[in-house]
mmCIF file of C-alpha atoms in Angstrom:
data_model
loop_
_atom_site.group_PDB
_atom_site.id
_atom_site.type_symbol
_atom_site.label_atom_id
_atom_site.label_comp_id
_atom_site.label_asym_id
_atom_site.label_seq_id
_atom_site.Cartn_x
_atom_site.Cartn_y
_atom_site.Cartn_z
ATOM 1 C CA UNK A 444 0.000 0.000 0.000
ATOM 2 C CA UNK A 445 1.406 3.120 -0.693
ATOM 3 C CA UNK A 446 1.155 6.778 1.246
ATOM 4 C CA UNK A 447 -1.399 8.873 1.409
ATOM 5 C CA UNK A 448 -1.513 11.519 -1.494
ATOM 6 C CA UNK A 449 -3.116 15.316 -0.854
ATOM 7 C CA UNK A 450 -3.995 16.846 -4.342
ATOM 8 C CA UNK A 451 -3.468 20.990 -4.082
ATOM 9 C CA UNK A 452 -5.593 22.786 -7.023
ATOM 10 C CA UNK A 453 -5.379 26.554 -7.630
ATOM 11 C CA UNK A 454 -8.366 27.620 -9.178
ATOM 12 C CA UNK A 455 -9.880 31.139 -10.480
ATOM 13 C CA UNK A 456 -13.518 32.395 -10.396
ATOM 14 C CA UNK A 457 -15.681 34.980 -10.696
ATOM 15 C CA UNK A 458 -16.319 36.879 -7.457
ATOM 16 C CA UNK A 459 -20.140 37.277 -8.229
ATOM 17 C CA UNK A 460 -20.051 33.530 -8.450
ATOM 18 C CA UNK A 461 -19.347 32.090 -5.051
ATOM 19 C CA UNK A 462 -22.448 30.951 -4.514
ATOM 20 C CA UNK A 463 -21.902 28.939 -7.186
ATOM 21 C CA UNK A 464 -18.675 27.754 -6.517
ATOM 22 C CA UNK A 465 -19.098 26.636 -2.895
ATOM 23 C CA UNK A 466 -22.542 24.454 -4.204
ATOM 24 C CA UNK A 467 -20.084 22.862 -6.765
ATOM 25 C CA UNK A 468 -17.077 22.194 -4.187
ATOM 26 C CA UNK A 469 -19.757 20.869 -1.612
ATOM 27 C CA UNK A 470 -21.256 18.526 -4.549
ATOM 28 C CA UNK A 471 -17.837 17.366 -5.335
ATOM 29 C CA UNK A 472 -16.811 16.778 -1.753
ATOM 30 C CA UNK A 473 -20.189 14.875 -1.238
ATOM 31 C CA UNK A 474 -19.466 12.752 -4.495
ATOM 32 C CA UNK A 475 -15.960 12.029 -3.446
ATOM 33 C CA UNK A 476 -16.822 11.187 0.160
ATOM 34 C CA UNK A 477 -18.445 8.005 -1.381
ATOM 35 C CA UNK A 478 -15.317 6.677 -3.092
ATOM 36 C CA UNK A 479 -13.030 4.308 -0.656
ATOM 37 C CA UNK A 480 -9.992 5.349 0.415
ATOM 38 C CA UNK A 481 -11.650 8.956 0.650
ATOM 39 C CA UNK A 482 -9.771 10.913 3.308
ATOM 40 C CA UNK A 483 -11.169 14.325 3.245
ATOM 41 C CA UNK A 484 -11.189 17.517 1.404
ATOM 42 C CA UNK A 485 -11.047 21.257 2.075
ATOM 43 C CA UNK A 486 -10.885 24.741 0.340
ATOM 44 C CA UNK A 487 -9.972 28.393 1.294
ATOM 45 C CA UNK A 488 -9.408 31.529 -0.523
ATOM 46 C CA UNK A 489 -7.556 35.180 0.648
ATOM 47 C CA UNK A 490 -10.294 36.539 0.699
ATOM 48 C CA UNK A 491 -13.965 37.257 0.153
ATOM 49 C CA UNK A 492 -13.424 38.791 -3.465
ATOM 50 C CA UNK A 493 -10.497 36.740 -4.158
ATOM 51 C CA UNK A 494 -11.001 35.050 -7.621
ATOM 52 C CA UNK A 495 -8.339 32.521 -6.007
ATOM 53 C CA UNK A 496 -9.536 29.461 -4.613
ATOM 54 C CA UNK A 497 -7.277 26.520 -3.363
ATOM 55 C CA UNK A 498 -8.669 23.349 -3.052
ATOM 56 C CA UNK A 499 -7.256 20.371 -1.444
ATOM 57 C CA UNK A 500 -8.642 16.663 -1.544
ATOM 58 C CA UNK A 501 -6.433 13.666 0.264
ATOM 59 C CA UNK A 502 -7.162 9.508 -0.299
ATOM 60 C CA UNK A 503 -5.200 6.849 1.466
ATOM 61 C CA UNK A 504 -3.043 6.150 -1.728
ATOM 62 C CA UNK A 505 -2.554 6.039 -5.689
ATOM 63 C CA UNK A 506 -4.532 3.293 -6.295
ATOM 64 C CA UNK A 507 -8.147 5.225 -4.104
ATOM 65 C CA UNK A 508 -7.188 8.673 -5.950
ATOM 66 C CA UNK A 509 -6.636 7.030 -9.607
ATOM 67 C CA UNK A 510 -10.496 5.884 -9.268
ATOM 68 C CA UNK A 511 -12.029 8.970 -8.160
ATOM 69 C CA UNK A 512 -10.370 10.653 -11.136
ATOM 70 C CA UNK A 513 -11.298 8.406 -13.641
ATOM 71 C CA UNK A 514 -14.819 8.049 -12.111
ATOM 72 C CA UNK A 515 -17.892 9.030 -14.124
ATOM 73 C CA UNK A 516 -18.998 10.996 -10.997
ATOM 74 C CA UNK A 517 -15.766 13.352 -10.835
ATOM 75 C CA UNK A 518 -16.074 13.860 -14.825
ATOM 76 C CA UNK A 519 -19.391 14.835 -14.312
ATOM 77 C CA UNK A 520 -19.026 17.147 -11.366
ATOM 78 C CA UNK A 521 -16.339 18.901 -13.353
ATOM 79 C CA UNK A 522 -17.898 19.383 -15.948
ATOM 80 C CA UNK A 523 -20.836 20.757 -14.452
ATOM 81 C CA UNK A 524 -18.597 24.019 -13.840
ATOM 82 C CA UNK A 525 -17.420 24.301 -17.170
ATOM 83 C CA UNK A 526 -16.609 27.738 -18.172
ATOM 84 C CA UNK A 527 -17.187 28.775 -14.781
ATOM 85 C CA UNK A 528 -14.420 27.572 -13.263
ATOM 86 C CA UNK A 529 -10.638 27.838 -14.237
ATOM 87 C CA UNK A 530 -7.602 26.303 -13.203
ATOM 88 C CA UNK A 531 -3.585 27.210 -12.734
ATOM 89 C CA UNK A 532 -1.907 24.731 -10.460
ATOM 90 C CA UNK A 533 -2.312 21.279 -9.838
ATOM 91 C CA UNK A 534 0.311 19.386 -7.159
ATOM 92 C CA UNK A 535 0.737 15.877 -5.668
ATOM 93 C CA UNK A 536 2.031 15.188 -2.455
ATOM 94 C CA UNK A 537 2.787 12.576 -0.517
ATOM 95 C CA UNK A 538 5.072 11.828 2.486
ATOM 96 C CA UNK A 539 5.118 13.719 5.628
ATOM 97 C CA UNK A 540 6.289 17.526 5.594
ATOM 98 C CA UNK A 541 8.466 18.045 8.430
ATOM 99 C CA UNK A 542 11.164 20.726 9.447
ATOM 100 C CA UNK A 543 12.252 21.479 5.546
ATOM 101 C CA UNK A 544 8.689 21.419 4.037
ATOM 102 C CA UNK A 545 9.274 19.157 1.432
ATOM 103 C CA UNK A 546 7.217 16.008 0.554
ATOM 104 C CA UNK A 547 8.830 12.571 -0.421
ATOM 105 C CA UNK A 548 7.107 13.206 -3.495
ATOM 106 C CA UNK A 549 5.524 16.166 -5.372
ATOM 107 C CA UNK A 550 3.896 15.958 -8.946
ATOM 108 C CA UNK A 551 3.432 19.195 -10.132
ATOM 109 C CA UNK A 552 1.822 20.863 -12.820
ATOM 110 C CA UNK A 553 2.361 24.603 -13.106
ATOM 111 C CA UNK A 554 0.492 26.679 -15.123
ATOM 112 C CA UNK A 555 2.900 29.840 -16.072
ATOM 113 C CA UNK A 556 4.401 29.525 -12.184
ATOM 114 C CA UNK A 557 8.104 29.318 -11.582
ATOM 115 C CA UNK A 558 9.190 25.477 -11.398
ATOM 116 C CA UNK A 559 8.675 23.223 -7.940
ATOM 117 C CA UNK A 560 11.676 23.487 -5.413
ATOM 118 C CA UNK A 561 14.135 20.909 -4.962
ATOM 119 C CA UNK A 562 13.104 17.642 -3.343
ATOM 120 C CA UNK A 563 13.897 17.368 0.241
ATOM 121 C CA UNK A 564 17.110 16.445 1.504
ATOM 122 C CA UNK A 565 17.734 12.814 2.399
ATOM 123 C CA UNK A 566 16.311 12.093 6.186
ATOM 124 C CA UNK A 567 19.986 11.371 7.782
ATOM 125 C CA UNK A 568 20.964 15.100 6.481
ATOM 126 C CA UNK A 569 18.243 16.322 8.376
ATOM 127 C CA UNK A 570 18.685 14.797 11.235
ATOM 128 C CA UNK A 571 22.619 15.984 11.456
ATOM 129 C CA UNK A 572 21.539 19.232 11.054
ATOM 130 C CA UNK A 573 18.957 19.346 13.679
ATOM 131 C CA UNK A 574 21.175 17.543 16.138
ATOM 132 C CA UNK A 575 24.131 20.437 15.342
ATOM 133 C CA UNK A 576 21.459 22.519 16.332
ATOM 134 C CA UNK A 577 19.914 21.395 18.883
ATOM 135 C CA UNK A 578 22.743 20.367 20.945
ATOM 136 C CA UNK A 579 24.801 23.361 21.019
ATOM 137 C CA UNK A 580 21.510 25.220 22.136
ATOM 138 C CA UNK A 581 20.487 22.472 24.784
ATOM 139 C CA UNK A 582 24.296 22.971 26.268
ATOM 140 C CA UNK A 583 23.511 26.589 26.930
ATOM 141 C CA UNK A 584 19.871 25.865 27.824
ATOM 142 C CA UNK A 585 21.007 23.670 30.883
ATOM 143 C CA UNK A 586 24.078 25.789 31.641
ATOM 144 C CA UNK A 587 21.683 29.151 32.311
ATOM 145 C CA UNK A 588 19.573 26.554 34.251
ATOM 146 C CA UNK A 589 22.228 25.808 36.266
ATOM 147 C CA UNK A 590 23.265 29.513 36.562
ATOM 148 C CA UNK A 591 20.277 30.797 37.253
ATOM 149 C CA UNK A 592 18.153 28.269 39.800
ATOM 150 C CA UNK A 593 20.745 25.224 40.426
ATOM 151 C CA UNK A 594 17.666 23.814 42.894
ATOM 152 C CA UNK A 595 15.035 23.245 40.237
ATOM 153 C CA UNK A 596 14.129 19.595 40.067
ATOM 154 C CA UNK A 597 14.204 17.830 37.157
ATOM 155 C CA UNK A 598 11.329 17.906 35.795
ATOM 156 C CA UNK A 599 10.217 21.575 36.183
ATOM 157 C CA UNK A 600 13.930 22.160 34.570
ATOM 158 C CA UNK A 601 13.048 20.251 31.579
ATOM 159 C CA UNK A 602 9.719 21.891 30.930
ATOM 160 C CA UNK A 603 11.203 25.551 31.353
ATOM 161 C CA UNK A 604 14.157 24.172 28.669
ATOM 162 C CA UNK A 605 11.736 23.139 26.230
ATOM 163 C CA UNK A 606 9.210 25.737 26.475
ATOM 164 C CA UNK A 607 12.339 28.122 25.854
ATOM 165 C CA UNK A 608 14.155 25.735 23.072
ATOM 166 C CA UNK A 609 10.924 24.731 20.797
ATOM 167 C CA UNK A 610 10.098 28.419 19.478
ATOM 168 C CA UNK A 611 14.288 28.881 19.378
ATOM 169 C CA UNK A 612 14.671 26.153 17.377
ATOM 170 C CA UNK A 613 11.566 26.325 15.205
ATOM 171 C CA UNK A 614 11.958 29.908 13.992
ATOM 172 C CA UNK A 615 15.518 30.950 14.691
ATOM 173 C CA UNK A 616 17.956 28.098 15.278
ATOM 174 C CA UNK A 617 16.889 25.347 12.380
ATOM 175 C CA UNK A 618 15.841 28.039 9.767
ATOM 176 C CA UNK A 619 18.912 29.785 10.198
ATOM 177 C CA UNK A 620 21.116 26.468 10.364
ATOM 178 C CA UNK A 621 19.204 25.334 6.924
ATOM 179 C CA UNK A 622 20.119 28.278 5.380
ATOM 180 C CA UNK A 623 23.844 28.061 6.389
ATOM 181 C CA UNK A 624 23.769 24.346 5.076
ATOM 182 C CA UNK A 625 21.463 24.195 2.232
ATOM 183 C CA UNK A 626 24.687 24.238 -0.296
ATOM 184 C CA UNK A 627 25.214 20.610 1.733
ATOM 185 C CA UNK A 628 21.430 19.721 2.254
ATOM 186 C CA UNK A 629 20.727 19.777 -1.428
ATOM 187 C CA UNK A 630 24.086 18.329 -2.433
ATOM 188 C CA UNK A 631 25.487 21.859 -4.024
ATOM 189 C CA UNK A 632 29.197 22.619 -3.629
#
């Protein structure tokens, strides 16, 4: 069995037809829901006048996914917004996304947009990176600890250390880090 693939679509309509357009995605979503392997679907847009909408759908793998697009149903529901409805982007993902936002696997098809970044770097990479990261910070964590209230137990320690370390190392530490080692994360010299 393979992953689980999420299907991004960009799409452009008409303000004056929302209306329209959230009937057709809730038809779709209803028609879809009845195919196995269905896990869910969403959309969102900027905002209320946007023209943009994104739409997302996710099945449990290939196999699920390949019949609801060559179903009679989805050919039908799409066409029922012909000429109302146009479309710029369509991507495939599967994998998890984790700390470099990169799937395992992306299909995309880009309608006049720049080309799809790089894949992501290979796992052990990753993980070499975040530990040069995160150890260097941990080291100074628990030194200030000790510093600063050598009697806290263990356990209070550790939750002050990782309620400081998480948001340092989510949006400072690793992003910073990646950028000083993408030449080596995507195999560049």
């Amino acid at each position: 069995m393979s992953a689980p693939v999420t299907v991004s679509i960009t799409r452009h309509v008409d303000p004056s037809h929302s209306d329209e357009m959230i009937a057709w995605i809730r038809a779709g979503s209803a028609l879809a829901m009845r195919f196995e392997g269905f896990l869910g679907t969403g959309w969102v847009r900027p905002s209320a006048g946007s023209e943009v909408w994104h739409m997302l759908y996710r099945f449990d793998d290939e196999d699920a996914l390949a019949r609801w697009e060559a179903s009679p149903q989805r050919t039908w529901w799409l066409g029922a917004a012909q000429g109302m409805v146009g479309e710029s982007r369509v991507e495939r993902r599967t994998g998890i996304e984790g700390w470099f936002d990169e799937p395992v696997t992306t299909d995309v098809r880009n309608l006049g947009a720049p080309p799809p970044p790089p894949p992501a770097p290979p796992r052990w990479k990753q993980a070499v990176v975040i530990w040069l990261t995160f150890f260097p910070l941990s080291l100074l964590v628990t030194w200030l600890a000790a510093q600063w209230a050598p009697g806290l137990s263990l356990v209070p320690r550790v939750l002050v250390s990782t309620l400081l370390m998480t948001p340092v190392m989510t949006y400072l530490a690793l992003p910073w880090m990646t950028r000083r080692l993408g030449w080596w994360l995507q195999g560049r010299s």
